[in-house]
Amino acid sequence: MFLQQLINGLAQGSLFALIAISFSLVWGLLRMVNFAMGEVYMLGAYAGWLVVMYATPNLGVALVAGFVIGWIVGWFIEKVAFKAMRGVPHIASLVCTIGFSFFLKELASALFRAETKSMPSYYSDTAFTFAEANISYLQIIMVVIAVVMMVLLQILFYRTKIGLAVRAVALDYRTASLMGMKVDRVTSLAFSLSGALAGFVGVLAATYYNAVNASMGFVAGLKGFTAAVFGGITSIPGAILGGYLLGAIENLSVKYMSSGYRDLVSYFILITFLLFRPNGILGKKAKL
Amino acid sequence: MIMEIAKLEKHFGGLVAVQEVDLALAAGSIHAVIGPNGAGKTTFFNAITSIIPCDSGQITWKGERIEKLSPQSISAKGIARTFQNIRLFAFMSVLENVIAGTHNHFRSFVWGALTRNARYRREEKESREMAMALLEKVGLAEKHAEYARNLPYGEQRKLEIARALASRPDLLLLDEPAAGMNNTETEELEQFIRALRAEGLTVLIIEHDVKLIMGLADRITVLDHGVKIAEGTAAEIQNNEKVIEAYLGKRRV
Amino acid sequence: MTLRNVYASKEGKAIGMGGLAVILLVLPRLLGGNDYLLQVATMMALYVVLASSLNLIIGFTGMYSLGHGAFYGMGAYTSAILSVNLGWPFWITMPLGGLLTALVGAFLGLATLRLRQTFLVFGTLAFGEIVRILIMNWSSLTRGPMGIPGIPPPKVFGTELTSSTHYYYLILVYAILMVFAIFRLYYSRIGRAWVAIREDEVAASSMGISVFGYKILAFTISCLIAGLAGAFYAHFVTFISADQFGMGESFLILTMVALGGTGSIAGPIIGACILIVIPEAFRFLAEYRMVLYGAMLIVVIVLKPEGLAGIKGLFMPTTGGRRRTTLFRREPKVAAVKAGGSQ
Ligand SMILES: Nc1ncnc2c1ncn2[C@@H]1O[C@H](COP(=O)(O)OP(=O)(O)OP(=O)(O)O)[C@@H](O)[C@H]1O
Ligand SMILES: [Mg+2]
């Protein structure tokens, strides 16, 4: 039982970890949060669902659709909430993305109606059983994807020219732009990429939970942010670590309290870390 | 001595911004702190006013230790300051900026504000008059209704001084008050600081304008790389070899 | 004389205020006994108070809260539970609801004092969610997802207030008192301290203003007012449940403040009125009304970050030492030349 909870926790943790990476991509660059990240994830899930229901039952295509939708929405949010608002205090941008979060959620619920759509299962067969705990193929796939994503992003950041530009901008926005770097393009890219990642995870989550609905984004976004803060929002490995820890803790805590209180654990972790260790477990010391 | 500072020290990571600095301030004097850029002068002020807590050392103010107090308690003890990079309340009016400086002299609170009772009205009137008088003094009375951020640079500096004076301090710390002022403004400032001393105020001033300092200061302390390298009257400082070296050495680099 | 001058003059203001008062007083007549519209007007008054109270935190002091819906709910639940379970009268449960909320607000203010901006937003959001989850699951006290029905209406001089007209007047009086109180606080020594903190915490503290104390004061008063609003709401609708006080509610109140204009007295009032009227006026849009909310917030924040009633607020004093303004504003076009140095 314990082992099963742990395995479920790790699978779910992969989802948290991937959303957390989305947050830390933007945070690392601009010290900003896209509050609508959860809603991008939700839109990705709908995109995946639409593909599977009406086009092709191929999960790969659905994942690509989530990725593309997320990219577009992330790109658009950057244009409106950040680029158009240069010179306005950061917090106004945050409020603007809060507006986006509400807008997208209500839009989805108006377009697709309030009821939960059911997403067919993929790879849900048990891959192997280990001390009475079942591990499905999907769970393995999710963990692999999360780890691969982390590695890819690390390579992107530390081994490529784009990554160098991104890190330069993250280090010092003004200087980077004075030195003629295309700061605008770099920020736009980071936003789109983080959106794409969120959209992609949305499809994954829809497949894992077999469900899509308009309000799935809010909790996912908040949990993803919690995971990012937990592990250290300034670093991608931190975000991954935070995601897995959060998934494990949440699933194991169900043993000790009624399931209605399950989300409380995450929110307590969020508040505690914000207050006492805002740089998270791994994060470098950074000014808030 | 109205204030005595002993072995004050402040580190930023590996950087020693202020190192074992001693300083004794005579009541009613004008005392200057000078030094090359990055010498630690501003940090020294920040440590005195607790804006950045010091790492070690003692500050005795009128016989009382104050280095552990919060900025607002230090203000309440009668120490006021201005900032090198002006920190006005940009979107408050000029008058309100100064009234905000009188905060500690009044006591009416939520109940007074809600009922506007006799005491509240008396206090509001008093603080307004006090602030207006100060604005007259620095020559900004006509502009009292403007946003502080709309003032030209020199006037913003004057407003900062007026705001600091509004707390009726015994010691005024001025961090480069003449920066960005033209010649006439600087001369006015000099007269103004003298007038403050005549009223019994003690002034501790950081300034790069050597002419201003030499004419104004009773005593001068020179900092370099966080260390006090000299102290004395203007004449003594001008002939001090270490000081010349610090400044010239800097220039050569 | 331009219209703006008329508004700015003393007489103009007196006439305007007087006219508004008369309209508010005879509104039930004007609506010709249309209960539904009267209830909308009542909700409007309630949200005017909620938005104004949140403005105390956001607009005056420069902090953030996405947990205001939770405070509103806390007041509602406290008052409802006390009157349903213990049979206490409204006039005792209502202030108790406010006080408990104020206490929790003070505590949250204390806890989140170190958080800034983004992190404060998320901290208060998580807090709001915690409150909602507690209400949802603490069934022995709150009846959980079933909500609390049958909340008794308040009594005035021995008679129960039952008609919509009664409620309208009751909540109108409350709203006017609260807005008036906020107005007086804003234009007092306390309000100056708040704005000073909003503008520059370091400078404020070296002017002798206790940043710590005034931030907590802002949170406490704001939550007190929101808690009271919750109590009035509970006894007005007579049925409450957890989902009425979730994140959506906090968001709605925040939108009102941001839309109307932070940091002015008129801003949140205007914002609240607009956002209550719109869903009613746009009923034909059905479920797209909510989409409109979100879109409006985005458009206003982008085009006019200071909100509709920005610097040149309609009812704002424009002379003397009383000019105040908003939080979301563009930086000055020509930045002042600032000398170097780290402080
Ligand atoms: N908050 C801080 N964090 C890290 N280093 C700091 C901080 N404040 C100052 N320093 C460093 O401490 C040293 C002293 O700075 P300080 O501002 O006190 O110099 P200063 O004498 O006032 O110079 P200036 O004449 O340019 O105003 C500098 O090297 C500066 O970079
Ligand atoms: Mg300096």
PDB file of C-alpha atoms in Angstrom, chain B:
ATOM      1  CA  MET B   1      29.672  64.401  22.753  1.00  0.00           C
ATOM      2  CA  ILE B   2      26.157  63.830  21.554  1.00  0.00           C
ATOM      3  CA  MET B   3      27.025  60.631  19.683  1.00  0.00           C
ATOM      4  CA  GLU B   4      29.908  58.244  19.988  1.00  0.00           C
ATOM      5  CA  ILE B   5      30.566  55.485  17.538  1.00  0.00           C
ATOM      6  CA  ALA B   6      33.056  52.773  18.396  1.00  0.00           C
ATOM      7  CA  LYS B   7      34.501  50.139  16.073  1.00  0.00           C
ATOM      8  CA  LEU B   8      31.515  50.126  13.759  1.00  0.00           C
ATOM      9  CA  GLU B   9      31.774  47.376  11.171  1.00  0.00           C
ATOM     10  CA  LYS B  10      29.740  46.210   8.196  1.00  0.00           C
ATOM     11  CA  HIS B  11      30.513  43.462   5.700  1.00  0.00           C
ATOM     12  CA  PHE B  12      28.787  42.588   2.463  1.00  0.00           C
ATOM     13  CA  GLY B  13      29.847  39.038   1.888  1.00  0.00           C
ATOM     14  CA  GLY B  14      33.606  39.254   1.543  1.00  0.00           C
ATOM     15  CA  LEU B  15      33.613  43.014   1.102  1.00  0.00           C
ATOM     16  CA  VAL B  16      34.341  45.093   4.189  1.00  0.00           C
ATOM     17  CA  ALA B  17      32.351  48.243   3.519  1.00  0.00           C
ATOM     18  CA  VAL B  18      32.950  49.812   6.933  1.00  0.00           C
ATOM     19  CA  GLN B  19      35.812  48.633   9.110  1.00  0.00           C
ATOM     20  CA  GLU B  20      36.208  49.499  12.794  1.00  0.00           C
ATOM     21  CA  VAL B  21      35.285  53.118  12.356  1.00  0.00           C
ATOM     22  CA  ASP B  22      35.267  55.355  15.443  1.00  0.00           C
ATOM     23  CA  LEU B  23      33.664  58.731  15.452  1.00  0.00           C
ATOM     24  CA  ALA B  24      32.732  61.258  18.099  1.00  0.00           C
ATOM     25  CA  LEU B  25      30.211  63.948  17.294  1.00  0.00           C
ATOM     26  CA  ALA B  26      30.226  67.151  19.305  1.00  0.00           C
ATOM     27  CA  ALA B  27      26.783  68.565  19.979  1.00  0.00           C
ATOM     28  CA  GLY B  28      26.012  71.534  17.760  1.00  0.00           C
ATOM     29  CA  SER B  29      28.867  70.892  15.353  1.00  0.00           C
ATOM     30  CA  ILE B  30      28.985  70.282  11.636  1.00  0.00           C
ATOM     31  CA  HIS B  31      30.925  67.114  10.995  1.00  0.00           C
ATOM     32  CA  ALA B  32      31.776  65.949   7.505  1.00  0.00           C
ATOM     33  CA  VAL B  33      32.537  62.482   6.201  1.00  0.00           C
ATOM     34  CA  ILE B  34      34.455  62.426   2.950  1.00  0.00           C
ATOM     35  CA  GLY B  35      36.207  59.806   0.897  1.00  0.00           C
ATOM     36  CA  PRO B  36      36.526  58.469  -2.627  1.00  0.00           C
ATOM     37  CA  ASN B  37      33.645  56.666  -4.316  1.00  0.00           C
ATOM     38  CA  GLY B  38      32.833  53.361  -2.700  1.00  0.00           C
ATOM     39  CA  ALA B  39      34.658  54.316   0.477  1.00  0.00           C
ATOM     40  CA  GLY B  40      31.706  53.194   2.576  1.00  0.00           C
ATOM     41  CA  LYS B  41      30.250  56.549   3.538  1.00  0.00           C
ATOM     42  CA  THR B  42      26.666  55.749   2.662  1.00  0.00           C
ATOM     43  CA  THR B  43      26.978  52.361   4.294  1.00  0.00           C
ATOM     44  CA  PHE B  44      28.214  54.134   7.402  1.00  0.00           C
ATOM     45  CA  PHE B  45      25.046  56.282   7.428  1.00  0.00           C
ATOM     46  CA  ASN B  46      22.867  53.256   6.803  1.00  0.00           C
ATOM     47  CA  ALA B  47      24.427  51.495   9.754  1.00  0.00           C
ATOM     48  CA  ILE B  48      23.892  54.495  12.038  1.00  0.00           C
ATOM     49  CA  THR B  49      20.225  54.720  11.076  1.00  0.00           C
ATOM     50  CA  SER B  50      19.795  50.920  11.205  1.00  0.00           C
ATOM     51  CA  ILE B  51      18.628  50.706   7.616  1.00  0.00           C
ATOM     52  CA  ILE B  52      21.335  48.104   7.243  1.00  0.00           C
ATOM     53  CA  PRO B  53      22.070  46.516  10.614  1.00  0.00           C
ATOM     54  CA  CYS B  54      25.757  46.716  11.476  1.00  0.00           C
ATOM     55  CA  ASP B  55      27.774  43.551  12.114  1.00  0.00           C
ATOM     56  CA  SER B  56      29.540  44.797  15.210  1.00  0.00           C
ATOM     57  CA  GLY B  57      30.431  47.967  17.051  1.00  0.00           C
ATOM     58  CA  GLN B  58      28.665  50.368  19.347  1.00  0.00           C
ATOM     59  CA  ILE B  59      26.723  53.525  18.772  1.00  0.00           C
ATOM     60  CA  THR B  60      26.007  55.639  21.815  1.00  0.00           C
ATOM     61  CA  TRP B  61      23.495  58.431  21.440  1.00  0.00           C
ATOM     62  CA  LYS B  62      23.103  60.762  24.403  1.00  0.00           C
ATOM     63  CA  GLY B  63      24.465  58.065  26.676  1.00  0.00           C
ATOM     64  CA  GLU B  64      22.220  55.353  25.302  1.00  0.00           C
ATOM     65  CA  ARG B  65      23.139  52.421  23.071  1.00  0.00           C
ATOM     66  CA  ILE B  66      21.141  52.516  19.843  1.00  0.00           C
ATOM     67  CA  GLU B  67      22.830  50.161  17.377  1.00  0.00           C
ATOM     68  CA  LYS B  68      20.204  47.457  17.840  1.00  0.00           C
ATOM     69  CA  LEU B  69      17.182  49.698  17.434  1.00  0.00           C
ATOM     70  CA  SER B  70      14.885  49.759  14.418  1.00  0.00           C
ATOM     71  CA  PRO B  71      14.992  52.678  11.968  1.00  0.00           C
ATOM     72  CA  GLN B  72      11.781  54.112  13.313  1.00  0.00           C
ATOM     73  CA  SER B  73      13.008  54.018  16.913  1.00  0.00           C
ATOM     74  CA  ILE B  74      16.160  55.775  15.848  1.00  0.00           C
ATOM     75  CA  SER B  75      14.062  58.426  14.184  1.00  0.00           C
ATOM     76  CA  ALA B  76      12.081  58.755  17.390  1.00  0.00           C
ATOM     77  CA  LYS B  77      15.316  59.332  19.312  1.00  0.00           C
ATOM     78  CA  GLY B  78      15.924  62.444  17.249  1.00  0.00           C
ATOM     79  CA  ILE B  79      18.086  61.314  14.331  1.00  0.00           C
ATOM     80  CA  ALA B  80      16.902  62.142  10.830  1.00  0.00           C
ATOM     81  CA  ARG B  81      18.467  61.641   7.451  1.00  0.00           C
ATOM     82  CA  THR B  82      18.311  62.266   3.748  1.00  0.00           C
ATOM     83  CA  PHE B  83      19.277  59.808   1.041  1.00  0.00           C
ATOM     84  CA  GLN B  84      21.927  59.955  -1.617  1.00  0.00           C
ATOM     85  CA  ASN B  85      19.516  58.687  -4.252  1.00  0.00           C
ATOM     86  CA  ILE B  86      16.495  60.731  -3.335  1.00  0.00           C
ATOM     87  CA  ARG B  87      13.778  58.684  -1.664  1.00  0.00           C
ATOM     88  CA  LEU B  88      10.781  60.945  -1.535  1.00  0.00           C
ATOM     89  CA  PHE B  89       7.214  59.697  -1.455  1.00  0.00           C
ATOM     90  CA  ALA B  90       6.930  60.374  -5.144  1.00  0.00           C
ATOM     91  CA  PHE B  91       3.168  60.271  -5.493  1.00  0.00           C
ATOM     92  CA  MET B  92       2.390  62.299  -2.427  1.00  0.00           C
ATOM     93  CA  SER B  93       2.208  66.071  -2.534  1.00  0.00           C
ATOM     94  CA  VAL B  94       5.146  68.145  -1.411  1.00  0.00           C
ATOM     95  CA  LEU B  95       3.237  69.220   1.679  1.00  0.00           C
ATOM     96  CA  GLU B  96       2.231  65.679   2.555  1.00  0.00           C
ATOM     97  CA  ASN B  97       5.802  64.503   2.283  1.00  0.00           C
ATOM     98  CA  VAL B  98       6.766  66.939   4.992  1.00  0.00           C
ATOM     99  CA  ILE B  99       3.694  66.184   7.083  1.00  0.00           C
ATOM    100  CA  ALA B 100       4.633  62.504   6.919  1.00  0.00           C
ATOM    101  CA  GLY B 101       7.912  63.532   8.496  1.00  0.00           C
ATOM    102  CA  THR B 102       6.048  64.869  11.540  1.00  0.00           C
ATOM    103  CA  HIS B 103       4.502  61.460  12.126  1.00  0.00           C
ATOM    104  CA  ASN B 104       6.099  60.804  15.486  1.00  0.00           C
ATOM    105  CA  HIS B 105       5.015  64.035  17.088  1.00  0.00           C
ATOM    106  CA  PHE B 106       1.376  63.183  17.050  1.00  0.00           C
ATOM    107  CA  ARG B 107      -0.649  60.520  18.704  1.00  0.00           C
ATOM    108  CA  SER B 108      -4.178  60.531  17.342  1.00  0.00           C
ATOM    109  CA  PHE B 109      -5.003  57.151  15.876  1.00  0.00           C
ATOM    110  CA  VAL B 110      -7.935  55.257  14.398  1.00  0.00           C
ATOM    111  CA  TRP B 111     -10.524  56.739  16.707  1.00  0.00           C
ATOM    112  CA  GLY B 112      -9.279  60.279  16.171  1.00  0.00           C
ATOM    113  CA  ALA B 113      -9.178  59.811  12.414  1.00  0.00           C
ATOM    114  CA  LEU B 114     -12.713  58.421  12.316  1.00  0.00           C
ATOM    115  CA  THR B 115     -14.343  61.015  14.557  1.00  0.00           C
ATOM    116  CA  ARG B 116     -12.083  63.945  13.746  1.00  0.00           C
ATOM    117  CA  ASN B 117     -12.281  64.958  17.389  1.00  0.00           C
ATOM    118  CA  ALA B 118     -10.765  68.091  18.846  1.00  0.00           C
ATOM    119  CA  ARG B 119      -7.364  66.563  19.370  1.00  0.00           C
ATOM    120  CA  TYR B 120      -7.232  65.191  15.855  1.00  0.00           C
ATOM    121  CA  ARG B 121      -8.104  68.549  14.358  1.00  0.00           C
ATOM    122  CA  ARG B 122      -5.579  70.322  16.533  1.00  0.00           C
ATOM    123  CA  GLU B 123      -2.883  67.868  15.539  1.00  0.00           C
ATOM    124  CA  GLU B 124      -3.700  68.078  11.847  1.00  0.00           C
ATOM    125  CA  LYS B 125      -3.575  71.852  11.987  1.00  0.00           C
ATOM    126  CA  GLU B 126      -0.345  71.825  13.917  1.00  0.00           C
ATOM    127  CA  SER B 127       1.370  69.372  11.596  1.00  0.00           C
ATOM    128  CA  ARG B 128       0.216  71.312   8.566  1.00  0.00           C
ATOM    129  CA  GLU B 129       1.537  74.564   9.985  1.00  0.00           C
ATOM    130  CA  MET B 130       4.784  72.953  10.969  1.00  0.00           C
ATOM    131  CA  ALA B 131       5.188  71.535   7.489  1.00  0.00           C
ATOM    132  CA  MET B 132       4.308  74.798   5.797  1.00  0.00           C
ATOM    133  CA  ALA B 133       6.808  76.643   7.979  1.00  0.00           C
ATOM    134  CA  LEU B 134       9.511  74.209   6.931  1.00  0.00           C
ATOM    135  CA  LEU B 135       8.561  74.566   3.292  1.00  0.00           C
ATOM    136  CA  GLU B 136       8.832  78.357   3.654  1.00  0.00           C
ATOM    137  CA  LYS B 137      12.242  77.838   5.103  1.00  0.00           C
ATOM    138  CA  VAL B 138      13.525  75.802   2.183  1.00  0.00           C
ATOM    139  CA  GLY B 139      11.653  77.960  -0.307  1.00  0.00           C
ATOM    140  CA  LEU B 140       9.124  75.421  -1.533  1.00  0.00           C
ATOM    141  CA  ALA B 141       5.971  76.843   0.025  1.00  0.00           C
ATOM    142  CA  GLU B 142       4.471  77.792  -3.306  1.00  0.00           C
ATOM    143  CA  LYS B 143       4.845  74.286  -4.620  1.00  0.00           C
ATOM    144  CA  HIS B 144       3.224  72.568  -1.666  1.00  0.00           C
ATOM    145  CA  ALA B 145       0.422  71.041  -3.744  1.00  0.00           C
ATOM    146  CA  GLU B 146       2.630  69.511  -6.441  1.00  0.00           C
ATOM    147  CA  TYR B 147       3.548  65.885  -6.588  1.00  0.00           C
ATOM    148  CA  ALA B 148       6.976  65.445  -5.101  1.00  0.00           C
ATOM    149  CA  ARG B 149       8.132  63.647  -8.216  1.00  0.00           C
ATOM    150  CA  ASN B 150       7.337  66.660 -10.390  1.00  0.00           C
ATOM    151  CA  LEU B 151       9.894  68.883  -8.662  1.00  0.00           C
ATOM    152  CA  PRO B 152      13.211  69.525 -10.323  1.00  0.00           C
ATOM    153  CA  TYR B 153      16.137  67.665  -8.908  1.00  0.00           C
ATOM    154  CA  GLY B 154      17.580  70.390  -6.700  1.00  0.00           C
ATOM    155  CA  GLU B 155      14.205  71.058  -5.143  1.00  0.00           C
ATOM    156  CA  GLN B 156      13.689  67.387  -4.447  1.00  0.00           C
ATOM    157  CA  ARG B 157      16.865  67.498  -2.383  1.00  0.00           C
ATOM    158  CA  LYS B 158      15.552  70.499  -0.495  1.00  0.00           C
ATOM    159  CA  LEU B 159      12.277  68.724   0.086  1.00  0.00           C
ATOM    160  CA  GLU B 160      14.097  65.736   1.507  1.00  0.00           C
ATOM    161  CA  ILE B 161      15.849  67.995   3.970  1.00  0.00           C
ATOM    162  CA  ALA B 162      12.552  69.628   4.928  1.00  0.00           C
ATOM    163  CA  ARG B 163      11.004  66.200   5.444  1.00  0.00           C
ATOM    164  CA  ALA B 164      13.905  65.131   7.627  1.00  0.00           C
ATOM    165  CA  LEU B 165      13.653  68.325   9.666  1.00  0.00           C
ATOM    166  CA  ALA B 166       9.951  67.750  10.164  1.00  0.00           C
ATOM    167  CA  SER B 167      10.748  65.060  12.678  1.00  0.00           C
ATOM    168  CA  ARG B 168      12.472  67.791  14.727  1.00  0.00           C
ATOM    169  CA  PRO B 169      15.741  65.939  15.032  1.00  0.00           C
ATOM    170  CA  ASP B 170      18.778  66.787  17.134  1.00  0.00           C
ATOM    171  CA  LEU B 171      21.055  65.194  14.574  1.00  0.00           C
ATOM    172  CA  LEU B 172      20.651  65.506  10.844  1.00  0.00           C
ATOM    173  CA  LEU B 173      22.491  63.169   8.484  1.00  0.00           C
ATOM    174  CA  LEU B 174      22.870  64.541   4.975  1.00  0.00           C
ATOM    175  CA  ASP B 175      24.075  62.194   2.246  1.00  0.00           C
ATOM    176  CA  GLU B 176      25.522  64.317  -0.572  1.00  0.00           C
ATOM    177  CA  PRO B 177      22.926  67.078  -0.336  1.00  0.00           C
ATOM    178  CA  ALA B 178      24.637  69.222  -2.964  1.00  0.00           C
ATOM    179  CA  ALA B 179      24.810  66.517  -5.641  1.00  0.00           C
ATOM    180  CA  GLY B 180      23.069  67.807  -8.734  1.00  0.00           C
ATOM    181  CA  MET B 181      22.759  71.367  -7.425  1.00  0.00           C
ATOM    182  CA  ASN B 182      24.132  74.364  -9.297  1.00  0.00           C
ATOM    183  CA  ASN B 183      26.478  76.924  -7.735  1.00  0.00           C
ATOM    184  CA  THR B 184      23.875  79.293  -6.363  1.00  0.00           C
ATOM    185  CA  GLU B 185      21.874  76.425  -4.949  1.00  0.00           C
ATOM    186  CA  THR B 186      24.978  75.047  -3.286  1.00  0.00           C
ATOM    187  CA  GLU B 187      25.699  78.408  -1.701  1.00  0.00           C
ATOM    188  CA  GLU B 188      22.144  78.624  -0.444  1.00  0.00           C
ATOM    189  CA  LEU B 189      22.530  75.162   0.964  1.00  0.00           C
ATOM    190  CA  GLU B 190      25.665  76.192   2.807  1.00  0.00           C
ATOM    191  CA  GLN B 191      23.878  79.136   4.398  1.00  0.00           C
ATOM    192  CA  PHE B 192      20.962  76.912   5.235  1.00  0.00           C
ATOM    193  CA  ILE B 193      23.135  74.365   7.025  1.00  0.00           C
ATOM    194  CA  ARG B 194      24.844  77.114   8.983  1.00  0.00           C
ATOM    195  CA  ALA B 195      21.463  78.437  10.023  1.00  0.00           C
ATOM    196  CA  LEU B 196      20.499  74.970  11.202  1.00  0.00           C
ATOM    197  CA  ARG B 197      23.594  74.800  13.344  1.00  0.00           C
ATOM    198  CA  ALA B 198      22.796  78.199  14.780  1.00  0.00           C
ATOM    199  CA  GLU B 199      19.510  76.706  15.917  1.00  0.00           C
ATOM    200  CA  GLY B 200      21.424  74.051  17.812  1.00  0.00           C
ATOM    201  CA  LEU B 201      21.203  71.170  15.378  1.00  0.00           C
ATOM    202  CA  THR B 202      24.118  68.792  14.973  1.00  0.00           C
ATOM    203  CA  VAL B 203      24.873  67.942  11.347  1.00  0.00           C
ATOM    204  CA  LEU B 204      26.759  64.973   9.933  1.00  0.00           C
ATOM    205  CA  ILE B 205      27.285  65.469   6.239  1.00  0.00           C
ATOM    206  CA  ILE B 206      28.694  63.409   3.375  1.00  0.00           C
ATOM    207  CA  GLU B 207      29.793  65.541   0.480  1.00  0.00           C
ATOM    208  CA  HIS B 208      32.068  65.385  -2.516  1.00  0.00           C
ATOM    209  CA  ASP B 209      32.099  69.163  -3.028  1.00  0.00           C
ATOM    210  CA  VAL B 210      35.420  69.975  -1.385  1.00  0.00           C
ATOM    211  CA  LYS B 211      34.856  73.715  -1.377  1.00  0.00           C
ATOM    212  CA  LEU B 212      31.593  73.332   0.444  1.00  0.00           C
ATOM    213  CA  ILE B 213      33.047  70.979   3.012  1.00  0.00           C
ATOM    214  CA  MET B 214      36.165  72.979   3.748  1.00  0.00           C
ATOM    215  CA  GLY B 215      34.158  76.108   4.386  1.00  0.00           C
ATOM    216  CA  LEU B 216      31.450  74.438   6.387  1.00  0.00           C
ATOM    217  CA  ALA B 217      32.728  71.584   8.495  1.00  0.00           C
ATOM    218  CA  ASP B 218      34.080  71.938  12.004  1.00  0.00           C
ATOM    219  CA  ARG B 219      35.632  68.527  11.772  1.00  0.00           C
ATOM    220  CA  ILE B 220      36.217  66.158   8.906  1.00  0.00           C
ATOM    221  CA  THR B 221      36.529  62.387   8.912  1.00  0.00           C
ATOM    222  CA  VAL B 222      38.065  60.691   5.883  1.00  0.00           C
ATOM    223  CA  LEU B 223      37.114  57.151   4.934  1.00  0.00           C
ATOM    224  CA  ASP B 224      38.878  55.018   2.374  1.00  0.00           C
ATOM    225  CA  HIS B 225      38.043  51.395   1.635  1.00  0.00           C
ATOM    226  CA  GLY B 226      35.901  51.378   4.755  1.00  0.00           C
ATOM    227  CA  VAL B 227      38.715  52.488   7.021  1.00  0.00           C
ATOM    228  CA  LYS B 228      39.003  55.820   8.757  1.00  0.00           C
ATOM    229  CA  ILE B 229      42.326  57.198   7.535  1.00  0.00           C
ATOM    230  CA  ALA B 230      42.233  60.671   9.028  1.00  0.00           C
ATOM    231  CA  GLU B 231      40.236  63.060  11.127  1.00  0.00           C
ATOM    232  CA  GLY B 232      40.707  66.715  11.966  1.00  0.00           C
ATOM    233  CA  THR B 233      39.908  70.278  10.985  1.00  0.00           C
ATOM    234  CA  ALA B 234      39.805  71.328   7.372  1.00  0.00           C
ATOM    235  CA  ALA B 235      43.349  72.634   7.479  1.00  0.00           C
ATOM    236  CA  GLU B 236      44.665  69.431   9.011  1.00  0.00           C
ATOM    237  CA  ILE B 237      42.923  67.284   6.461  1.00  0.00           C
ATOM    238  CA  GLN B 238      44.146  69.314   3.523  1.00  0.00           C
ATOM    239  CA  ASN B 239      47.734  68.675   4.552  1.00  0.00           C
ATOM    240  CA  ASN B 240      47.326  65.058   5.591  1.00  0.00           C
ATOM    241  CA  GLU B 241      49.503  62.816   3.462  1.00  0.00           C
ATOM    242  CA  LYS B 242      47.324  59.757   3.731  1.00  0.00           C
ATOM    243  CA  VAL B 243      44.347  61.728   2.489  1.00  0.00           C
ATOM    244  CA  ILE B 244      46.243  63.161  -0.432  1.00  0.00           C
ATOM    245  CA  GLU B 245      47.459  59.695  -1.259  1.00  0.00           C
ATOM    246  CA  ALA B 246      43.980  58.226  -1.073  1.00  0.00           C
ATOM    247  CA  TYR B 247      42.583  60.803  -3.434  1.00  0.00           C
ATOM    248  CA  LEU B 248      45.570  61.086  -5.749  1.00  0.00           C
ATOM    249  CA  GLY B 249      46.195  57.369  -5.691  1.00  0.00           C
ATOM    250  CA  LYS B 250      42.622  56.914  -6.738  1.00  0.00           C
ATOM    251  CA  ARG B 251      43.061  59.346  -9.565  1.00  0.00           C
ATOM    252  CA  ARG B 252      46.109  57.595 -10.878  1.00  0.00           C
ATOM    253  CA  VAL B 253      44.325  54.247 -11.088  1.00  0.00           C
TER     254      VAL B 253
END
